[in-house]
mmCIF file of C-alpha atoms in Angstrom:
data_model
loop_
_atom_site.group_PDB
_atom_site.id
_atom_site.type_symbol
_atom_site.label_atom_id
_atom_site.label_comp_id
_atom_site.label_asym_id
_atom_site.label_seq_id
_atom_site.Cartn_x
_atom_site.Cartn_y
_atom_site.Cartn_z
ATOM 1 C CA MET A 1 -19.591 -5.342 10.751
ATOM 2 C CA LYS A 2 -18.986 -9.077 10.448
ATOM 3 C CA ALA A 3 -15.193 -8.987 11.744
ATOM 4 C CA LYS A 4 -15.121 -9.418 15.330
ATOM 5 C CA ALA A 5 -11.523 -8.006 15.527
ATOM 6 C CA ILE A 6 -9.845 -5.388 13.102
ATOM 7 C CA ILE A 7 -6.162 -5.148 12.196
ATOM 8 C CA PHE A 8 -5.070 -1.541 11.332
ATOM 9 C CA ASP A 9 -1.783 -0.571 9.680
ATOM 10 C CA LYS A 10 -0.918 2.762 11.094
ATOM 11 C CA ASP A 11 1.315 4.841 8.335
ATOM 12 C CA GLY A 12 -0.586 5.220 5.105
ATOM 13 C CA THR A 13 -3.394 3.317 6.690
ATOM 14 C CA LEU A 14 -4.916 5.872 9.466
ATOM 15 C CA PHE A 15 -3.437 8.989 8.147
ATOM 16 C CA PRO A 16 -1.374 9.531 4.593
ATOM 17 C CA TYR A 17 2.290 9.333 4.630
ATOM 18 C CA THR A 18 2.398 12.826 3.427
ATOM 19 C CA LEU A 19 2.037 13.901 6.979
ATOM 20 C CA TRP A 20 6.193 12.808 7.578
ATOM 21 C CA LYS A 21 6.848 15.040 5.234
ATOM 22 C CA THR A 22 8.391 18.173 7.772
ATOM 23 C CA PRO A 23 9.280 16.121 10.266
ATOM 24 C CA ILE A 24 11.730 14.053 7.804
ATOM 25 C CA ARG A 25 12.794 17.286 6.705
ATOM 26 C CA ARG A 26 13.393 18.440 10.598
ATOM 27 C CA PHE A 27 15.249 15.254 11.052
ATOM 28 C CA PHE A 28 17.275 15.511 8.177
ATOM 29 C CA SER A 29 18.526 19.131 8.962
ATOM 30 C CA SER A 30 19.750 18.185 12.144
ATOM 31 C CA GLU A 31 21.288 15.147 12.548
ATOM 32 C CA LEU A 32 22.973 14.734 8.737
ATOM 33 C CA PRO A 33 26.705 16.798 8.601
ATOM 34 C CA LEU A 34 25.143 19.330 6.099
ATOM 35 C CA SER A 35 26.458 22.914 8.265
ATOM 36 C CA LYS A 36 29.160 23.189 5.098
ATOM 37 C CA LEU A 37 26.546 23.576 2.715
ATOM 38 C CA SER A 38 25.055 27.130 1.584
ATOM 39 C CA PRO A 39 21.074 27.022 2.059
ATOM 40 C CA SER A 40 20.106 26.382 -1.162
ATOM 41 C CA LYS A 41 22.747 23.164 -1.314
ATOM 42 C CA LYS A 42 21.590 21.786 1.784
ATOM 43 C CA GLU A 43 17.426 22.177 0.834
ATOM 44 C CA GLU A 44 18.607 20.359 -2.626
ATOM 45 C CA CYS A 45 20.362 17.614 -0.612
ATOM 46 C CA ILE A 46 17.443 17.523 1.831
ATOM 47 C CA ASP A 47 14.927 16.826 -0.982
ATOM 48 C CA GLU A 48 16.773 14.060 -2.549
ATOM 49 C CA PHE A 49 17.562 12.518 1.064
ATOM 50 C CA SER A 50 13.900 12.693 1.659
ATOM 51 C CA SER A 51 12.731 11.226 -1.510
ATOM 52 C CA VAL A 52 14.865 8.273 -1.401
ATOM 53 C CA VAL A 53 13.377 7.257 1.785
ATOM 54 C CA GLY A 54 9.756 8.162 -0.111
ATOM 55 C CA ILE A 55 8.567 11.415 0.593
ATOM 56 C CA ASN A 56 9.258 14.047 -2.703
ATOM 57 C CA LYS A 57 10.160 17.873 -2.639
ATOM 58 C CA ASP A 58 6.431 18.565 -3.539
ATOM 59 C CA GLY A 59 4.971 16.339 -0.427
ATOM 60 C CA THR A 60 3.976 13.735 -3.120
ATOM 61 C CA ILE A 61 4.834 10.089 -2.372
ATOM 62 C CA ASN A 62 7.946 8.517 -4.002
ATOM 63 C CA SER A 63 6.050 4.463 -4.416
ATOM 64 C CA LYS A 64 10.057 3.448 -4.641
ATOM 65 C CA GLY A 65 11.117 4.948 -1.516
ATOM 66 C CA LEU A 66 12.403 2.796 1.202
ATOM 67 C CA PHE A 67 9.574 3.363 3.856
ATOM 68 C CA LEU A 68 6.878 1.693 0.969
ATOM 69 C CA LYS A 69 9.024 -0.673 -0.481
ATOM 70 C CA ARG A 70 11.603 -1.592 2.156
ATOM 71 C CA ASN A 71 14.150 -1.862 -0.777
ATOM 72 C CA TYR A 72 17.429 -1.649 1.236
ATOM 73 C CA VAL A 73 19.857 -2.462 -1.551
ATOM 74 C CA SER A 74 18.569 -0.193 -3.843
ATOM 75 C CA SER A 75 18.042 2.298 -1.355
ATOM 76 C CA PHE A 76 21.901 2.129 0.198
ATOM 77 C CA PHE A 77 22.968 2.700 -3.303
ATOM 78 C CA ALA A 78 20.961 5.894 -3.266
ATOM 79 C CA LEU A 79 21.821 7.240 -0.386
ATOM 80 C CA SER A 80 25.774 6.643 -1.223
ATOM 81 C CA PHE A 81 25.284 8.695 -4.080
ATOM 82 C CA ILE A 82 23.585 11.419 -2.359
ATOM 83 C CA THR A 83 26.132 11.463 0.307
ATOM 84 C CA ILE A 84 28.997 11.364 -2.145
ATOM 85 C CA LYS A 85 27.514 13.784 -4.780
ATOM 86 C CA TYR A 86 27.200 16.824 -1.655
ATOM 87 C CA HIS A 87 30.303 15.736 -0.672
ATOM 88 C CA LEU A 88 29.495 14.725 3.268
ATOM 89 C CA ASN A 89 30.973 12.981 5.616
ATOM 90 C CA PRO A 90 30.102 9.074 4.976
ATOM 91 C CA ILE A 91 30.550 8.299 8.689
ATOM 92 C CA LYS A 92 28.691 11.034 9.905
ATOM 93 C CA SER A 93 26.280 10.731 7.158
ATOM 94 C CA ALA A 94 25.350 7.294 7.816
ATOM 95 C CA LYS A 95 25.430 7.575 11.785
ATOM 96 C CA GLY A 96 22.718 10.362 11.258
ATOM 97 C CA PHE A 97 20.650 8.084 8.990
ATOM 98 C CA LEU A 98 20.566 5.498 10.989
ATOM 99 C CA LYS A 99 18.843 7.563 13.593
ATOM 100 C CA ILE A 100 15.812 7.796 11.538
ATOM 101 C CA LYS A 101 13.430 6.040 13.334
ATOM 102 C CA ASN A 102 13.588 9.087 15.671
ATOM 103 C CA ARG A 103 12.170 11.235 13.339
ATOM 104 C CA CYS A 104 9.170 11.157 15.091
ATOM 105 C CA ARG A 105 10.508 13.588 17.735
ATOM 106 C CA TYR A 106 10.897 16.931 14.981
ATOM 107 C CA GLY A 107 7.499 17.902 14.621
ATOM 108 C CA TYR A 108 5.365 14.766 13.957
ATOM 109 C CA ARG A 109 3.133 14.928 17.224
ATOM 110 C CA GLU A 110 2.410 18.798 15.449
ATOM 111 C CA GLU A 111 1.622 17.440 12.090
ATOM 112 C CA LEU A 112 -0.848 15.170 13.878
ATOM 113 C CA LYS A 113 -2.534 17.259 15.864
ATOM 114 C CA ARG A 114 -2.984 19.776 12.718
ATOM 115 C CA TYR A 115 -4.631 16.777 10.650
ATOM 116 C CA ASP A 116 -8.601 15.888 10.385
ATOM 117 C CA PHE A 117 -9.228 12.519 11.935
ATOM 118 C CA SER A 118 -12.939 13.805 13.243
ATOM 119 C CA ILE A 119 -14.421 11.761 10.364
ATOM 120 C CA LEU A 120 -12.340 8.166 10.634
ATOM 121 C CA LYS A 121 -12.645 8.934 14.662
ATOM 122 C CA LYS A 122 -16.902 8.859 14.074
ATOM 123 C CA LEU A 123 -16.675 5.315 12.285
ATOM 124 C CA PHE A 124 -14.704 3.705 14.486
ATOM 125 C CA ILE A 125 -16.815 4.399 17.592
ATOM 126 C CA GLU A 126 -19.274 2.601 15.327
ATOM 127 C CA ILE A 127 -17.548 -0.023 14.703
ATOM 128 C CA LYS A 128 -16.766 -0.105 18.506
ATOM 129 C CA LYS A 129 -20.642 0.002 18.920
ATOM 130 C CA SER A 130 -21.148 -3.229 17.150
ATOM 131 C CA GLY A 131 -19.054 -5.318 19.651
ATOM 132 C CA SER A 132 -15.760 -4.841 17.225
ATOM 133 C CA SER A 133 -12.227 -5.333 19.081
ATOM 134 C CA LEU A 134 -9.725 -2.704 17.116
ATOM 135 C CA ALA A 135 -5.440 -3.474 16.810
ATOM 136 C CA ILE A 136 -2.886 -1.082 15.369
ATOM 137 C CA PHE A 137 0.086 -2.887 14.308
ATOM 138 C CA THR A 138 3.292 -1.042 12.815
ATOM 139 C CA ASN A 139 7.096 -1.269 12.142
ATOM 140 C CA ASP A 140 7.827 2.152 13.917
ATOM 141 C CA THR A 141 9.279 2.804 17.512
ATOM 142 C CA LYS A 142 7.130 2.513 20.150
ATOM 143 C CA GLU A 143 8.094 5.842 20.972
ATOM 144 C CA SER A 144 6.194 6.808 17.281
ATOM 145 C CA LEU A 145 3.362 4.592 18.305
ATOM 146 C CA ASP A 146 2.734 6.390 21.425
ATOM 147 C CA ILE A 147 2.458 9.965 19.857
ATOM 148 C CA PHE A 148 0.021 8.561 17.730
ATOM 149 C CA LEU A 149 -2.263 7.692 20.122
ATOM 150 C CA SER A 150 -1.681 9.910 22.253
ATOM 151 C CA VAL A 151 -3.136 12.405 19.579
ATOM 152 C CA PHE A 152 -5.914 10.049 17.795
ATOM 153 C CA GLY A 153 -7.073 8.355 21.402
ATOM 154 C CA ARG A 154 -5.490 5.652 23.085
ATOM 155 C CA GLY A 155 -9.298 4.408 23.977
ATOM 156 C CA PHE A 156 -10.050 2.786 20.293
ATOM 157 C CA PHE A 157 -7.443 0.437 20.412
ATOM 158 C CA SER A 158 -7.350 -2.932 22.365
ATOM 159 C CA PHE A 159 -4.130 -4.212 20.820
ATOM 160 C CA SER A 160 -0.755 -3.351 19.208
ATOM 161 C CA ILE A 161 2.259 -4.284 18.185
ATOM 162 C CA ASP A 162 5.732 -1.922 17.445
ATOM 163 C CA ASP A 163 9.242 -2.446 16.598
ATOM 164 C CA THR A 164 9.536 -3.781 20.440
ATOM 165 C CA SER A 165 6.921 -6.411 20.550
ATOM 166 C CA LEU A 166 7.657 -9.961 20.897
ATOM 167 C CA HIS A 167 6.662 -10.557 17.254
ATOM 168 C CA THR A 168 6.945 -7.812 14.485
ATOM 169 C CA LYS A 169 5.525 -7.047 11.160
ATOM 170 C CA PRO A 170 5.180 -8.594 8.587
ATOM 171 C CA ASP A 171 5.797 -12.205 10.946
ATOM 172 C CA PRO A 172 2.085 -13.749 10.817
ATOM 173 C CA ARG A 173 2.614 -14.567 14.519
ATOM 174 C CA THR A 174 1.379 -11.153 15.230
ATOM 175 C CA ILE A 175 -1.783 -11.991 14.395
ATOM 176 C CA LYS A 176 -1.789 -15.340 16.559
ATOM 177 C CA ASP A 177 -0.598 -12.786 19.364
ATOM 178 C CA TYR A 178 -4.064 -10.573 19.065
ATOM 179 C CA SER A 179 -5.583 -13.848 18.692
ATOM 180 C CA MET A 180 -4.502 -14.960 22.126
ATOM 181 C CA PHE A 181 -5.198 -11.766 23.356
ATOM 182 C CA SER A 182 -8.386 -11.392 22.692
ATOM 183 C CA GLY A 183 -9.730 -14.234 22.177
ATOM 184 C CA ILE A 184 -11.259 -14.160 18.843
ATOM 185 C CA ASP A 185 -9.702 -16.489 16.368
ATOM 186 C CA ASN A 186 -8.084 -15.628 12.557
ATOM 187 C CA LYS A 187 -11.309 -16.189 10.628
ATOM 188 C CA ASP A 188 -12.875 -13.992 12.261
ATOM 189 C CA MET A 189 -10.141 -11.008 12.027
ATOM 190 C CA MET A 190 -9.667 -8.610 9.533
ATOM 191 C CA MET A 191 -6.849 -6.792 8.331
ATOM 192 C CA VAL A 192 -6.993 -3.585 6.154
ATOM 193 C CA SER A 193 -3.464 -1.988 4.892
ATOM 194 C CA ASP A 194 -1.729 -0.364 2.475
ATOM 195 C CA ASN A 195 0.989 -2.391 2.451
ATOM 196 C CA VAL A 196 1.813 -5.965 0.258
ATOM 197 C CA LYS A 197 3.806 -6.944 3.273
ATOM 198 C CA ASP A 198 0.666 -6.948 5.478
ATOM 199 C CA LEU A 199 -1.622 -8.413 3.150
ATOM 200 C CA LYS A 200 0.765 -11.579 2.759
ATOM 201 C CA MET A 201 1.277 -11.859 6.238
ATOM 202 C CA ALA A 202 -3.026 -11.869 6.937
ATOM 203 C CA LYS A 203 -3.253 -13.967 4.391
ATOM 204 C CA LYS A 204 -0.631 -16.709 5.757
ATOM 205 C CA ALA A 205 -2.317 -16.492 9.217
ATOM 206 C CA GLY A 206 -5.560 -17.076 7.659
ATOM 207 C CA VAL A 207 -7.159 -13.894 8.451
ATOM 208 C CA GLY A 208 -10.915 -14.099 7.329
ATOM 209 C CA THR A 209 -10.897 -11.018 5.632
ATOM 210 C CA ILE A 210 -8.471 -8.860 3.984
ATOM 211 C CA VAL A 211 -8.795 -4.954 3.121
ATOM 212 C CA ALA A 212 -6.366 -3.136 1.137
ATOM 213 C CA LEU A 213 -6.092 0.047 0.151
ATOM 214 C CA GLU A 214 -4.551 2.119 -2.841
ATOM 215 C CA GLY A 215 -1.844 4.840 -2.929
ATOM 216 C CA THR A 216 1.236 3.548 -2.543
ATOM 217 C CA THR A 217 0.696 -0.015 -4.677
ATOM 218 C CA ASP A 218 -1.025 -0.589 -8.136
ATOM 219 C CA ARG A 219 -4.241 -2.054 -7.702
ATOM 220 C CA LYS A 220 -3.947 -5.403 -9.790
ATOM 221 C CA GLU A 221 -1.240 -6.283 -7.328
ATOM 222 C CA LEU A 222 -3.523 -5.917 -4.413
ATOM 223 C CA GLU A 223 -5.970 -7.201 -6.241
ATOM 224 C CA LYS A 224 -3.550 -10.559 -5.365
ATOM 225 C CA TRP A 225 -4.060 -10.432 -2.267
ATOM 226 C CA ALA A 226 -6.942 -8.876 -0.457
ATOM 227 C CA ASP A 227 -10.921 -9.821 -0.897
ATOM 228 C CA TYR A 228 -11.083 -5.828 -1.315
ATOM 229 C CA VAL A 229 -9.717 -3.299 -3.035
ATOM 230 C CA PHE A 230 -10.769 0.695 -1.537
ATOM 231 C CA SER A 231 -9.384 3.786 -2.146
ATOM 232 C CA ASP A 232 -9.131 4.977 1.002
ATOM 233 C CA ILE A 233 -9.615 4.041 4.518
ATOM 234 C CA ILE A 234 -12.735 5.978 5.068
ATOM 235 C CA THR A 235 -14.306 4.578 1.923
ATOM 236 C CA ALA A 236 -13.409 0.929 3.214
ATOM 237 C CA LEU A 237 -15.300 1.351 6.652
ATOM 238 C CA SER A 238 -18.176 3.356 5.585
ATOM 239 C CA PHE A 239 -18.781 0.347 3.256
ATOM 240 C CA PHE A 240 -18.555 -2.209 6.021
ATOM 241 C CA ILE A 241 -20.145 -0.191 8.512
ATOM 242 C CA SER A 242 -23.625 0.307 6.131
#
């Protein structure tokens, strides 16, 4: 492992976005004004709201979803359309939806506990044995990150960025903050993410090795910003360790 420090995006990189399916559906069921809908219409409505944020009914990823593309304009119109379609109270709907960062309170910990992190943890142990420092960057809440770390293990990461940090993604200063903390130069770092905005951030910050993961973005687009493109995190880390 040549990189002295590795930065990992959380969602979609260390685990699949599909783990959010149940928490998101429970969130919408609890926070949106759906009580006047029949059970079938309620489920149909939740299906449509979930798809807008990025999770389809069958658990697959909607690559144009809000969480992935951060396309706030198109998402606003889509959410407004659903609200009107199902005759929901627009003010209550807006207030409920704006609480979406609290979705981690609706079964996120339980979903993480069911996911098998064993292979990934073994690879992390090998990386740490080589002397590399590990960091985790997310735009999610500190509460969500704390839940993830409590399940995965806090000891793997020496540094983290969340929505309460001084600088947040995709600000290149997040990389500088990690550099100042660790004493490791940006050129000796590696960024691993499935998100183009993360890759661009790493490029602007002068990160030495940029690794992209497929799944939510076209490979040709990833290749514009990354030195390497892999199908998943296990394949990527196995390559660098070997």
